[in-house]
Coordinates of C-alpha atoms in Angstrom, one line a residue:
Chain A
M1 CA 1.3 2.5 -13.7
K2 CA 1.7 0.7 -17.0
L3 CA 0.8 2.4 -20.3
L4 CA -1.7 -0.4 -20.9
T5 CA -3.5 0.7 -17.8
H6 CA -3.5 4.4 -18.9
N7 CA -5.1 3.2 -22.1
L8 CA -8.0 1.8 -20.2
L9 CA -8.6 4.6 -17.7
S10 CA -11.1 7.4 -18.1
S11 CA -12.3 10.4 -16.0
H12 CA -15.6 9.9 -14.3
V13 CA -16.1 13.5 -13.3
R14 CA -19.7 14.6 -13.5
G15 CA -20.9 15.6 -16.9
V16 CA -17.7 14.5 -18.7
G17 CA -18.8 11.2 -20.2
P18 CA -16.8 9.8 -23.0
R19 CA -14.8 13.1 -23.3
G20 CA -13.0 12.0 -20.1
F21 CA -10.8 9.7 -22.2
P22 CA -7.9 9.7 -22.6
L23 CA -6.5 11.2 -19.4
R24 CA -3.5 13.4 -20.0
L25 CA -0.4 11.8 -18.6
Q26 CA 2.3 13.9 -16.9
A27 CA 5.1 11.6 -15.6
T28 CA 7.7 13.0 -13.3
E29 CA 9.3 9.7 -12.5
V30 CA 9.4 6.7 -14.9
R31 CA 11.1 3.3 -14.5
I32 CA 11.7 0.7 -17.1
N33 CA 10.6 -2.6 -15.6
P34 CA 11.7 -5.7 -17.5
V35 CA 8.7 -8.1 -17.9
E36 CA 8.9 -11.5 -19.4
F37 CA 7.8 -11.3 -23.1
N38 CA 4.6 -13.3 -23.8
P39 CA 3.7 -12.8 -27.5
D40 CA 0.3 -14.4 -27.1
F41 CA -0.7 -12.0 -24.4
V42 CA 0.5 -9.0 -26.3
A43 CA -1.3 -10.1 -29.4
R44 CA -4.5 -10.4 -27.4
M45 CA -4.1 -6.9 -26.2
I46 CA -3.6 -5.2 -29.6
P47 CA -7.3 -5.2 -30.6
K48 CA -8.2 -3.6 -27.2
V49 CA -5.8 -0.7 -27.5
E50 CA -7.1 2.8 -28.3
W51 CA -4.2 3.7 -30.6
A52 CA -4.6 7.5 -30.5
A53 CA -4.4 7.6 -26.8
L54 CA -1.3 5.4 -26.8
L55 CA 0.4 7.7 -29.3
E56 CA -0.3 10.6 -27.0
A57 CA 1.1 8.9 -24.0
A58 CA 4.2 7.3 -25.4
D59 CA 7.1 8.4 -27.6
T60 CA 8.2 5.5 -29.7
V61 CA 5.1 3.6 -30.7
P62 CA 4.2 2.1 -34.1
K63 CA 1.6 4.2 -35.8
G64 CA -1.0 1.4 -35.6
P65 CA -1.4 -2.4 -35.7
I66 CA 0.2 -3.8 -38.8
E67 CA -1.2 -6.6 -41.0
G68 CA -0.4 -10.0 -39.6
Y69 CA 0.8 -8.5 -36.3
E70 CA 0.0 -11.7 -34.4
H71 CA 3.1 -13.3 -35.9
D72 CA 5.4 -10.3 -36.2
E73 CA 7.8 -10.7 -33.3
K74 CA 9.5 -7.4 -33.8
F75 CA 6.2 -5.5 -33.6
L76 CA 5.0 -7.5 -30.6
R77 CA 8.2 -6.9 -28.7
Q78 CA 7.9 -3.2 -29.3
M79 CA 4.3 -3.2 -28.1
H80 CA 5.3 -5.4 -25.1
H81 CA 7.9 -2.8 -24.1
V82 CA 5.5 0.2 -24.5
L83 CA 2.4 -1.4 -22.9
L84 CA 4.0 -3.4 -20.1
E85 CA 7.6 -2.3 -19.3
V86 CA 7.2 1.4 -19.0
D87 CA 6.1 2.1 -15.4
V88 CA 5.1 5.6 -14.3
L89 CA 6.0 5.8 -10.6
E90 CA 5.1 9.5 -10.0
G91 CA 3.0 11.8 -12.0
T92 CA -0.6 12.9 -12.7
L93 CA -3.5 11.9 -14.9
Q94 CA -5.6 14.9 -15.9
C95 CA -9.2 14.9 -17.0
P96 CA -9.1 16.5 -20.5
E97 CA -12.5 18.1 -20.0
S98 CA -12.6 19.3 -16.4
G99 CA -8.9 19.6 -15.7
R100 CA -9.2 17.6 -12.5
L101 CA -5.9 15.9 -11.5
F102 CA -5.6 12.3 -10.3
P103 CA -2.2 11.7 -8.7
I104 CA 0.1 8.7 -9.3
S105 CA 2.3 7.8 -6.4
R106 CA 4.5 4.8 -5.9
G107 CA 3.2 3.6 -9.2
I108 CA -0.4 3.6 -8.0
P109 CA -3.0 6.0 -9.5
N110 CA -5.6 7.4 -7.1
M111 CA -8.9 7.8 -8.9
L112 CA -11.1 8.8 -5.9
L113 CA -13.5 11.6 -6.4
S114 CA -16.0 13.0 -3.9
D115 CA -19.8 12.6 -4.5
E116 CA -20.2 16.1 -5.8
E117 CA -17.6 15.5 -8.5
T118 CA -18.9 12.3 -9.9
E119 CA -21.6 11.4 -12.3
T120 CA -24.9 10.3 -10.9
Chain B
M1 CA -9.1 -45.7 -37.4
A2 CA -12.6 -46.4 -36.4
L3 CA -13.6 -44.5 -33.3
S4 CA -16.2 -45.9 -30.9
C5 CA -19.0 -43.5 -30.0
T6 CA -18.9 -44.5 -26.4
L7 CA -17.0 -42.1 -24.2
N8 CA -14.5 -43.5 -21.8
R9 CA -15.6 -43.6 -18.2
Y10 CA -13.4 -42.2 -15.4
L11 CA -13.5 -42.3 -11.7
L12 CA -12.9 -39.1 -9.9
L13 CA -11.8 -39.4 -6.3
M14 CA -13.0 -36.1 -4.6
A15 CA -11.8 -34.4 -1.5
Q16 CA -14.3 -34.2 1.3
E17 CA -14.0 -30.4 1.7
H18 CA -16.2 -27.6 0.4
L19 CA -18.8 -30.2 -0.7
E20 CA -21.1 -27.8 -2.5
F21 CA -18.3 -26.2 -4.4
R22 CA -17.1 -29.4 -6.1
L23 CA -19.6 -30.0 -8.8
P24 CA -19.5 -26.4 -10.2
E25 CA -15.7 -26.5 -10.1
I26 CA -15.6 -29.8 -12.2
K27 CA -18.3 -28.6 -14.5
S28 CA -16.6 -25.2 -15.1
L29 CA -13.2 -26.9 -15.8
L30 CA -14.6 -29.5 -18.1
S31 CA -16.3 -26.8 -20.2
L32 CA -13.0 -24.8 -20.2
F33 CA -11.3 -27.8 -21.8
G34 CA -14.0 -28.6 -24.4
G35 CA -15.7 -31.3 -22.4
Q36 CA -19.0 -31.5 -20.6
F37 CA -20.1 -33.0 -17.4
I38 CA -21.7 -36.3 -18.3
S39 CA -22.4 -38.8 -15.6
S40 CA -25.0 -41.4 -14.9
Q41 CA -26.0 -39.6 -11.7
E42 CA -26.9 -35.9 -11.5
T43 CA -25.2 -35.4 -8.1
Y44 CA -23.2 -37.5 -5.8
G45 CA -24.2 -35.8 -2.6
K46 CA -21.5 -36.4 0.0
S47 CA -19.8 -39.3 -1.8
P48 CA -16.1 -38.8 -2.8
F49 CA -16.5 -41.3 -5.8
W50 CA -17.8 -39.7 -9.0
I51 CA -18.1 -41.6 -12.3
L52 CA -17.9 -39.4 -15.4
S53 CA -17.7 -39.9 -19.1
I54 CA -15.0 -37.8 -20.6
P55 CA -14.2 -37.6 -24.4
S56 CA -10.5 -38.0 -24.0
E57 CA -7.6 -38.7 -21.6
D58 CA -6.2 -35.3 -22.6
I59 CA -9.3 -33.5 -21.2
A60 CA -9.0 -35.6 -18.1
R61 CA -5.4 -34.6 -17.6
N62 CA -6.2 -30.9 -18.2
L63 CA -8.9 -31.1 -15.6
M64 CA -6.5 -32.5 -13.0
K65 CA -4.0 -29.7 -13.8
R66 CA -6.5 -27.3 -12.4
T67 CA -8.8 -28.9 -9.9
V68 CA -8.3 -28.5 -6.1
C69 CA -11.5 -30.3 -5.3
A70 CA -10.5 -33.7 -6.8
K71 CA -7.7 -35.7 -5.4
S72 CA -7.1 -38.2 -8.3
I73 CA -8.6 -39.5 -11.5
F74 CA -8.6 -43.1 -12.8
E75 CA -9.6 -44.7 -16.1
L76 CA -12.5 -46.9 -14.8
W77 CA -12.1 -50.5 -15.8
G78 CA -14.7 -52.1 -13.5
H79 CA -16.8 -51.6 -10.5
G80 CA -19.4 -53.4 -8.4
K81 CA -21.1 -53.7 -5.1
S82 CA -19.1 -56.9 -4.3
P83 CA -15.9 -58.5 -5.3
E84 CA -17.8 -60.8 -7.6
E85 CA -19.6 -58.0 -9.3
L86 CA -16.3 -56.2 -9.7
Y87 CA -14.6 -59.2 -11.3
N88 CA -17.5 -59.7 -13.7
S89 CA -17.4 -56.0 -14.6
L90 CA -13.7 -56.3 -15.3
K91 CA -14.2 -59.4 -17.5
N92 CA -16.6 -57.3 -19.5
Y93 CA -14.1 -54.5 -20.1
P94 CA -12.8 -54.7 -23.6
V95 CA -9.5 -56.5 -23.6
E96 CA -8.1 -54.3 -26.4
K97 CA -8.4 -51.3 -24.1
M98 CA -6.4 -53.1 -21.4
V99 CA -3.7 -54.5 -23.4
P100 CA -1.7 -51.3 -24.2
F101 CA -1.0 -51.0 -20.4
L102 CA -0.3 -54.6 -19.6
H103 CA 2.1 -55.8 -22.3
S104 CA 5.3 -57.6 -21.4
D105 CA 7.7 -54.6 -21.8
S106 CA 5.8 -52.5 -19.2
T107 CA 6.1 -52.3 -15.5
Y108 CA 3.2 -51.8 -13.1
K109 CA 2.0 -52.0 -9.6
I110 CA -1.4 -52.4 -8.0
K111 CA -2.5 -50.3 -5.0
I112 CA -5.4 -51.0 -2.6
H113 CA -7.1 -47.9 -1.2
T114 CA -9.8 -48.3 1.4
F115 CA -12.0 -45.5 2.6
N116 CA -13.3 -45.5 6.2
K117 CA -11.6 -48.8 7.0
T118 CA -8.0 -50.1 7.5
L119 CA -6.9 -53.4 6.1
T120 CA -4.0 -55.5 7.1
Q121 CA -1.1 -56.1 4.7
E122 CA -2.3 -59.7 4.4
E123 CA -5.8 -58.6 3.4
K124 CA -4.4 -56.3 0.8
V125 CA -2.3 -59.0 -0.7
K126 CA -5.3 -61.3 -0.9
R127 CA -7.1 -58.7 -3.0
I128 CA -4.2 -58.2 -5.3
D129 CA -3.9 -62.0 -5.8
A130 CA -7.6 -62.2 -6.7
L131 CA -7.0 -60.1 -9.7
E132 CA -4.6 -62.6 -11.3
F133 CA -7.2 -63.4 -13.9
L134 CA -6.4 -60.0 -15.6
P135 CA -4.0 -60.4 -18.5
F136 CA -1.1 -58.7 -16.8
E137 CA 2.1 -59.5 -18.8
G138 CA 4.4 -56.8 -17.5
K139 CA 6.7 -56.8 -14.6
V140 CA 5.8 -55.6 -11.1
N141 CA 7.8 -52.6 -10.0
L142 CA 6.9 -51.1 -6.7
K143 CA 9.3 -48.1 -6.8
K144 CA 8.8 -46.5 -10.2
P145 CA 6.2 -48.4 -12.3
Q146 CA 5.0 -47.1 -15.6
H147 CA 1.4 -47.8 -14.8
I148 CA -0.4 -47.8 -11.5
F149 CA -3.6 -49.6 -11.1
S150 CA -5.8 -49.0 -8.1
V151 CA -8.5 -50.9 -6.3
L152 CA -10.7 -48.5 -4.3
E153 CA -13.1 -49.8 -1.6
D154 CA -15.8 -47.6 -0.3
Y155 CA -16.9 -48.4 3.3
G156 CA -19.2 -45.4 3.6
L157 CA -18.9 -42.1 5.3
D158 CA -19.7 -42.9 8.9
P159 CA -16.6 -43.7 11.0
N160 CA -18.9 -44.9 13.8
C161 CA -20.5 -47.5 11.6
I162 CA -18.0 -49.3 9.4
P163 CA -19.6 -52.2 7.4
E164 CA -18.1 -55.6 7.2
N165 CA -18.1 -55.4 3.4
P166 CA -17.6 -52.4 1.2
H167 CA -20.6 -50.6 -0.4
N168 CA -18.7 -50.3 -3.7
I169 CA -15.5 -51.4 -5.2
Y170 CA -13.8 -49.8 -8.1
F171 CA -10.8 -50.8 -10.3
G172 CA -9.0 -48.3 -12.5
R173 CA -5.8 -47.2 -14.1
W174 CA -4.4 -44.1 -12.2
I175 CA -4.0 -41.1 -14.6
A176 CA -3.2 -38.0 -12.5
D177 CA -3.6 -36.3 -9.2
G178 CA -5.3 -32.9 -8.7
Q179 CA -3.8 -29.7 -7.4
R180 CA -4.6 -30.0 -3.8
E181 CA -0.9 -29.3 -2.9
L182 CA -1.5 -25.7 -3.9
I183 CA -3.6 -25.3 -0.8
E184 CA -0.5 -25.8 1.3
S185 CA 2.1 -24.1 -0.9
Y186 CA -0.1 -20.9 -1.2
S187 CA -1.3 -21.0 2.4
V188 CA -2.1 -17.6 3.9
K189 CA 0.0 -18.5 6.9
K190 CA 3.1 -18.2 4.8
R191 CA 2.1 -15.2 2.7
H192 CA 4.0 -12.0 3.2
F193 CA 1.1 -9.6 3.0
I194 CA -2.2 -10.4 4.6
G195 CA -5.3 -8.6 5.7
N196 CA -8.2 -9.3 8.1
T197 CA -10.2 -11.0 5.5
S198 CA -7.6 -12.7 3.3
M199 CA -9.2 -15.6 1.5
D200 CA -8.3 -19.2 2.4
A201 CA -6.0 -20.5 -0.4
G202 CA -8.3 -23.5 -1.3
L203 CA -11.3 -21.2 -1.9
S204 CA -9.3 -18.7 -3.9
F205 CA -8.4 -21.5 -6.3
I206 CA -11.9 -22.7 -6.4
M207 CA -13.0 -19.2 -7.3
A208 CA -10.5 -19.0 -10.2
N209 CA -11.8 -22.3 -11.4
H210 CA -15.5 -21.3 -11.2
G211 CA -14.4 -18.2 -13.2
K212 CA -12.9 -20.4 -15.9
V213 CA -9.7 -18.4 -15.8
K214 CA -7.2 -19.3 -18.4
E215 CA -3.8 -18.3 -19.6
N216 CA -3.5 -14.8 -21.0
D217 CA -6.8 -13.7 -19.6
I218 CA -7.2 -10.4 -17.8
V219 CA -8.8 -10.9 -14.4
F220 CA -10.0 -8.0 -12.3
D221 CA -10.8 -7.7 -8.6
P222 CA -12.6 -4.5 -7.7
F223 CA -12.3 -5.1 -3.9
V224 CA -8.8 -6.4 -4.1
G225 CA -7.6 -5.9 -0.4
T226 CA -4.3 -7.7 -0.2
G227 CA -4.6 -9.4 -3.5
G228 CA -5.2 -13.0 -2.5
L229 CA -7.8 -13.8 -5.2
L230 CA -5.5 -12.4 -7.9
I231 CA -2.7 -14.8 -6.8
A232 CA -4.9 -17.8 -7.7
S233 CA -5.7 -16.4 -11.2
A234 CA -2.0 -15.4 -11.8
H235 CA -1.0 -19.0 -10.9
F236 CA -3.2 -20.2 -13.8
G237 CA -1.6 -17.7 -16.2
A238 CA -3.9 -14.7 -16.1
Y239 CA -2.8 -11.1 -16.0
V240 CA -4.3 -9.3 -13.1
Y241 CA -5.8 -5.9 -12.1
G242 CA -7.1 -4.8 -8.7
T243 CA -8.7 -1.8 -7.2
D244 CA -9.6 -0.9 -3.6
I245 CA -11.1 2.2 -1.9
D246 CA -8.6 1.9 0.9
Y247 CA -5.4 3.8 0.1
N248 CA -3.3 2.2 2.9
T249 CA -4.2 -1.4 1.9
V250 CA -3.4 -0.8 -1.8
H251 CA -0.1 0.8 -0.9
G252 CA 0.7 -1.7 1.8
L253 CA 0.9 0.8 4.6
G254 CA -0.4 0.9 8.1
K255 CA -1.0 -1.7 10.8
A256 CA -0.3 -5.2 9.9
S257 CA -3.0 -8.0 10.2
R258 CA -0.5 -10.6 11.4
K259 CA -0.4 -11.2 15.1
N260 CA 2.7 -9.8 16.9
Q261 CA 3.4 -7.6 14.0
K262 CA 3.1 -3.8 14.5
W263 CA 3.5 -2.2 11.0
R264 CA 3.7 -3.6 7.6
G265 CA 7.2 -4.0 6.2
P266 CA 8.3 -2.3 3.0
D267 CA 7.9 -5.6 1.1
E268 CA 4.2 -5.9 1.9
N269 CA 2.0 -5.1 -0.9
I270 CA 0.1 -6.9 -3.7
R271 CA 3.0 -6.9 -6.1
A272 CA 5.2 -8.4 -3.4
N273 CA 2.7 -11.2 -2.8
L274 CA 2.9 -12.1 -6.5
R275 CA 6.7 -11.9 -6.4
Q276 CA 6.7 -14.3 -3.5
Y277 CA 5.3 -17.0 -5.7
G278 CA 7.2 -16.1 -8.9
L279 CA 4.1 -14.5 -10.5
E280 CA 5.2 -10.9 -10.7
K281 CA 5.1 -10.9 -14.5
Y282 CA 1.3 -11.2 -14.2
Y283 CA 0.9 -8.1 -12.2
L284 CA -0.6 -5.4 -14.3
D285 CA -1.6 -2.6 -11.9
V286 CA -3.6 -1.8 -8.7
L287 CA -5.4 1.5 -8.3
V288 CA -7.1 3.3 -5.4
S289 CA -10.6 3.5 -6.7
D290 CA -14.2 3.4 -5.6
A291 CA -15.9 0.3 -7.1
S292 CA -19.2 2.1 -7.3
K293 CA -17.6 4.9 -9.4
P294 CA -15.3 3.0 -11.7
S295 CA -12.7 4.7 -13.9
W296 CA -12.5 2.3 -16.8
R297 CA -13.4 3.5 -20.2
K298 CA -16.3 2.0 -22.1
G299 CA -15.5 -1.4 -23.5
T300 CA -15.2 -5.1 -22.8
Y301 CA -11.7 -6.1 -21.6
F302 CA -12.1 -8.3 -18.5
D303 CA -12.2 -12.0 -19.1
A304 CA -13.2 -12.6 -15.4
I305 CA -14.1 -10.5 -12.4
I306 CA -13.4 -12.4 -9.2
T307 CA -14.0 -10.8 -5.9
D308 CA -15.0 -10.9 -2.3
P309 CA -16.8 -7.6 -1.6
P310 CA -16.9 -6.3 2.0
Y311 CA -19.9 -7.4 4.1
G312 CA -19.6 -4.6 6.6
I313 CA -18.5 -6.8 9.4
R314 CA -14.7 -7.1 9.6
E315 CA -14.1 -4.5 6.9
S316 CA -16.6 -1.7 6.5
T317 CA -18.6 -1.2 3.3
R318 CA -17.7 2.2 2.0
R319 CA -17.9 4.4 -0.9
T320 CA -16.8 8.0 -1.4
G321 CA -19.2 10.4 0.1
S322 CA -20.1 14.1 -0.1
Q323 CA -18.8 17.0 1.9
K324 CA -22.4 17.7 3.1
E325 CA -22.7 14.2 4.5
I326 CA -19.9 14.4 7.1
P327 CA -21.2 14.3 10.6
K328 CA -18.7 14.4 13.5
G329 CA -16.4 11.4 13.7
M330 CA -16.8 10.4 10.0
E331 CA -13.7 8.8 8.5
K332 CA -11.5 11.0 6.3
C333 CA -8.8 9.6 4.2
P334 CA -6.0 12.2 4.5
E335 CA -4.0 11.1 1.5
S336 CA -6.9 11.2 -0.9
H337 CA -8.6 14.2 0.7
V338 CA -11.9 12.7 -0.1
P339 CA -14.5 12.0 2.6
V340 CA -15.3 8.3 2.8
S341 CA -18.9 7.6 3.7
L342 CA -19.5 4.6 6.0
S343 CA -22.9 3.6 4.8
Y344 CA -23.1 1.9 1.4
H345 CA -26.1 -0.3 1.2
L346 CA -25.2 -3.9 0.3
S347 CA -27.9 -4.2 -2.3
D348 CA -26.6 -1.1 -4.1
M349 CA -23.1 -2.6 -4.0
F350 CA -24.2 -5.8 -5.6
F351 CA -26.3 -4.0 -8.2
D352 CA -23.3 -1.8 -9.1
L353 CA -21.1 -4.9 -9.3
L354 CA -23.4 -6.8 -11.6
N355 CA -23.9 -3.8 -13.8
F356 CA -20.2 -3.2 -14.0
A357 CA -19.6 -6.9 -14.8
A358 CA -22.3 -6.8 -17.5
E359 CA -20.6 -3.8 -19.1
T360 CA -16.9 -4.7 -18.9
L361 CA -16.8 -8.5 -19.2
V362 CA -16.2 -10.1 -22.6
L363 CA -19.1 -12.1 -23.9
G364 CA -18.8 -15.5 -22.1
G365 CA -16.7 -14.0 -19.3
R366 CA -17.5 -14.8 -15.7
L367 CA -18.3 -12.9 -12.5
V368 CA -17.5 -14.8 -9.3
Y369 CA -18.3 -13.2 -6.0
W370 CA -19.4 -13.9 -2.4
L371 CA -22.9 -12.9 -1.3
P372 CA -23.4 -12.6 2.5
V373 CA -26.7 -14.1 3.6
Y374 CA -28.8 -14.1 6.8
T375 CA -29.9 -17.7 6.6
P376 CA -33.3 -17.6 8.3
E377 CA -34.5 -15.2 5.7
Y378 CA -32.7 -16.5 2.6
T379 CA -34.5 -17.5 -0.5
E380 CA -33.1 -18.1 -4.0
E381 CA -35.0 -15.1 -5.3
M382 CA -32.7 -12.9 -3.3
V383 CA -29.7 -13.6 -5.4
P384 CA -29.0 -10.5 -7.5
W385 CA -30.0 -10.7 -11.0
H386 CA -29.1 -8.9 -14.3
P387 CA -30.5 -9.4 -17.8
C388 CA -27.0 -9.8 -19.3
L389 CA -25.7 -12.3 -16.8
K390 CA -26.8 -16.0 -16.4
L391 CA -26.5 -17.7 -13.0
I392 CA -24.2 -20.6 -13.2
S393 CA -23.9 -21.7 -9.6
N394 CA -24.7 -20.7 -6.0
C395 CA -22.7 -22.5 -3.3
E396 CA -23.1 -22.0 0.4
Q397 CA -20.5 -21.8 3.1
K398 CA -21.7 -21.5 6.6
L399 CA -20.2 -18.7 8.7
S400 CA -22.2 -19.0 11.9
S401 CA -25.4 -20.4 13.1
H402 CA -27.5 -17.8 11.3
T403 CA -25.3 -16.4 8.6
S404 CA -23.5 -17.9 5.6
R405 CA -22.0 -16.6 2.4
R406 CA -22.8 -17.9 -1.0
L407 CA -20.3 -18.1 -3.9
I408 CA -22.2 -16.8 -6.9
T409 CA -20.9 -17.5 -10.4
M410 CA -22.5 -15.7 -13.4
E411 CA -21.7 -15.7 -17.0
K412 CA -22.2 -12.8 -19.5
V413 CA -24.5 -14.1 -22.2
K414 CA -25.8 -10.9 -23.6
K415 CA -24.2 -7.7 -24.9
F416 CA -24.7 -4.7 -22.6
E417 CA -26.9 -1.9 -23.7
N418 CA -27.4 1.2 -21.6
R419 CA -31.0 0.7 -20.7
D420 CA -30.0 -2.4 -18.7
Q421 CA -28.9 -0.1 -16.0
Y422 CA -32.4 0.7 -15.0
S423 CA -34.4 -2.5 -15.7
H424 CA -33.6 -3.9 -12.3
L425 CA -35.7 -1.2 -10.8
L426 CA -38.7 -2.7 -12.5
S427 CA -38.0 -6.1 -11.3
D428 CA -39.3 -7.8 -8.1
H429 CA -35.9 -9.5 -7.9
F430 CA -34.4 -6.3 -6.7
L431 CA -36.7 -5.8 -3.8
P432 CA -36.1 -9.1 -1.9
Y433 CA -32.5 -8.3 -1.4
Q434 CA -33.3 -5.1 0.5
G435 CA -33.5 -7.4 3.5
H436 CA -29.8 -7.9 3.3
N437 CA -29.0 -4.3 3.8
S438 CA -29.3 -4.9 7.5
F439 CA -27.0 -7.9 7.2
R440 CA -24.6 -6.2 9.6
E441 CA -27.3 -5.7 12.2
K442 CA -28.6 -9.2 11.9
Y443 CA -25.1 -10.7 12.1
F444 CA -24.4 -8.9 15.3
S445 CA -28.0 -9.4 16.7
G446 CA -27.3 -13.1 16.9
V447 CA -24.1 -12.5 18.8
T448 CA -25.5 -10.0 21.3
K449 CA -28.5 -12.2 22.0
R450 CA -26.3 -15.2 22.7
I451 CA -24.0 -13.3 25.0
A452 CA -27.0 -11.9 26.9
K453 CA -28.4 -15.5 27.2
E454 CA -25.0 -16.9 28.4
E455 CA -24.6 -14.1 31.0
K456 CA -28.1 -14.7 32.2
S457 CA -27.7 -18.5 32.6
S458 CA -24.3 -18.1 34.3
Q459 CA -26.0 -15.8 36.9
E460 CA -28.7 -18.4 37.7

């Protein structure tokens, strides 16, 4: 699971609503996966990122998008690495409100909940 | 430089496959590249010859870099219903537009294409000779000419009734071919990882084109299966996400769909499929998730949602259920420890899909999905509706004598506000689709009736 994905995921446990974001990430196995750098794509993603959630999930992240980031290659490469190259293979995502755990195995999060657990 | 206001006319030679899907594909692509579909005729029916006005050759070339429905495009210099009409038409084409391609330093060749008829070499040469009045000054080069000119003769569509003379003759400068070779190179037959319902390669590219997918987009498939639809979008430069309720399919585990293969190999999963075509960098993630209970945070971040939801025939329609619901024999998914209910009414599924699209698509983003239809009862009013989404196209593909599926393309035109979730309940549009809930029964009813009939007649 990439950190970009973690930044877009939220818990849908019943009654939790917007407090289900962000999910608390516990990674037990992480792999760094080289991905071809595409500055245009990274620049497109910057406005979509919830920065506080990203800071919680990753260690070395710039504090926020800097002025003129679209043309700042150093900044974009840093963001590229954090968002797309860090791959969580095993771990859990935890709903911050209910504590419910969603497992990640083989790099794939399992977000399934039963009827009782989810919002109507 | 003075620019004439008249747009240049181009001749598109279309492939004779997926007839209804062609016009929406061309329209979507033209709008993607800043053009518009302008033609003297609204539709061309079954004809493979389409005449369009396009603002620039660049747009025409961009169109051909994407289309799988069009074989080639030509800059149209003349056309007519007879050779004389064609020659007159050519004489009326502005010489200053011809000259850049005919001057003495250039090389060229002329090809004769006939449709629904074969000509002898002698007949072809006669036709080339008849064009001598054109101001060609360059040298003929049959191997690698700079410019290729084509004469296209249309002898109709009926192979049992070939006319003496063509209905139409066109002359144009060849510009580019379309992407039909993708259909072969991405064929499901050669793909590492397939499922029971993997989409035909041609249709998956058509879907990506209807969806106006472009480079650096994020495309999402909520019923991803083995990822076939994502491959087409990735080929066009989009980054892709997928979810599926089936743990085994997402992980690439379990029985294989390929004949003679028992279990899926370690290299069979969606990521591996993208890797097979050199598209792994576009793989974002796949998740095990119930499309009716999505786990995405509030926001608009998908540029397109392109999907083939289950119809309940070869793959079951499911959503996660409740502990209370489980009667004997109900499926349980051991890895996820969540009971999976087998009944998910189709109309609910499409309503969930439209609502999800309205909420998470960027403004102007597209939803492209297949809607299964029991043809004897189908009416246009049945197509699911949403106040934020505008219907762009609805193309039918027949599945059997009484069923078909329709490729529905919608575009988000209005920002999503919470109350939209409930407005459908007030609309009559919601009710007609109820009929489709028994799609599975109706699909099988035709089959069982026919088998009974055949057995009866063989006994007589």
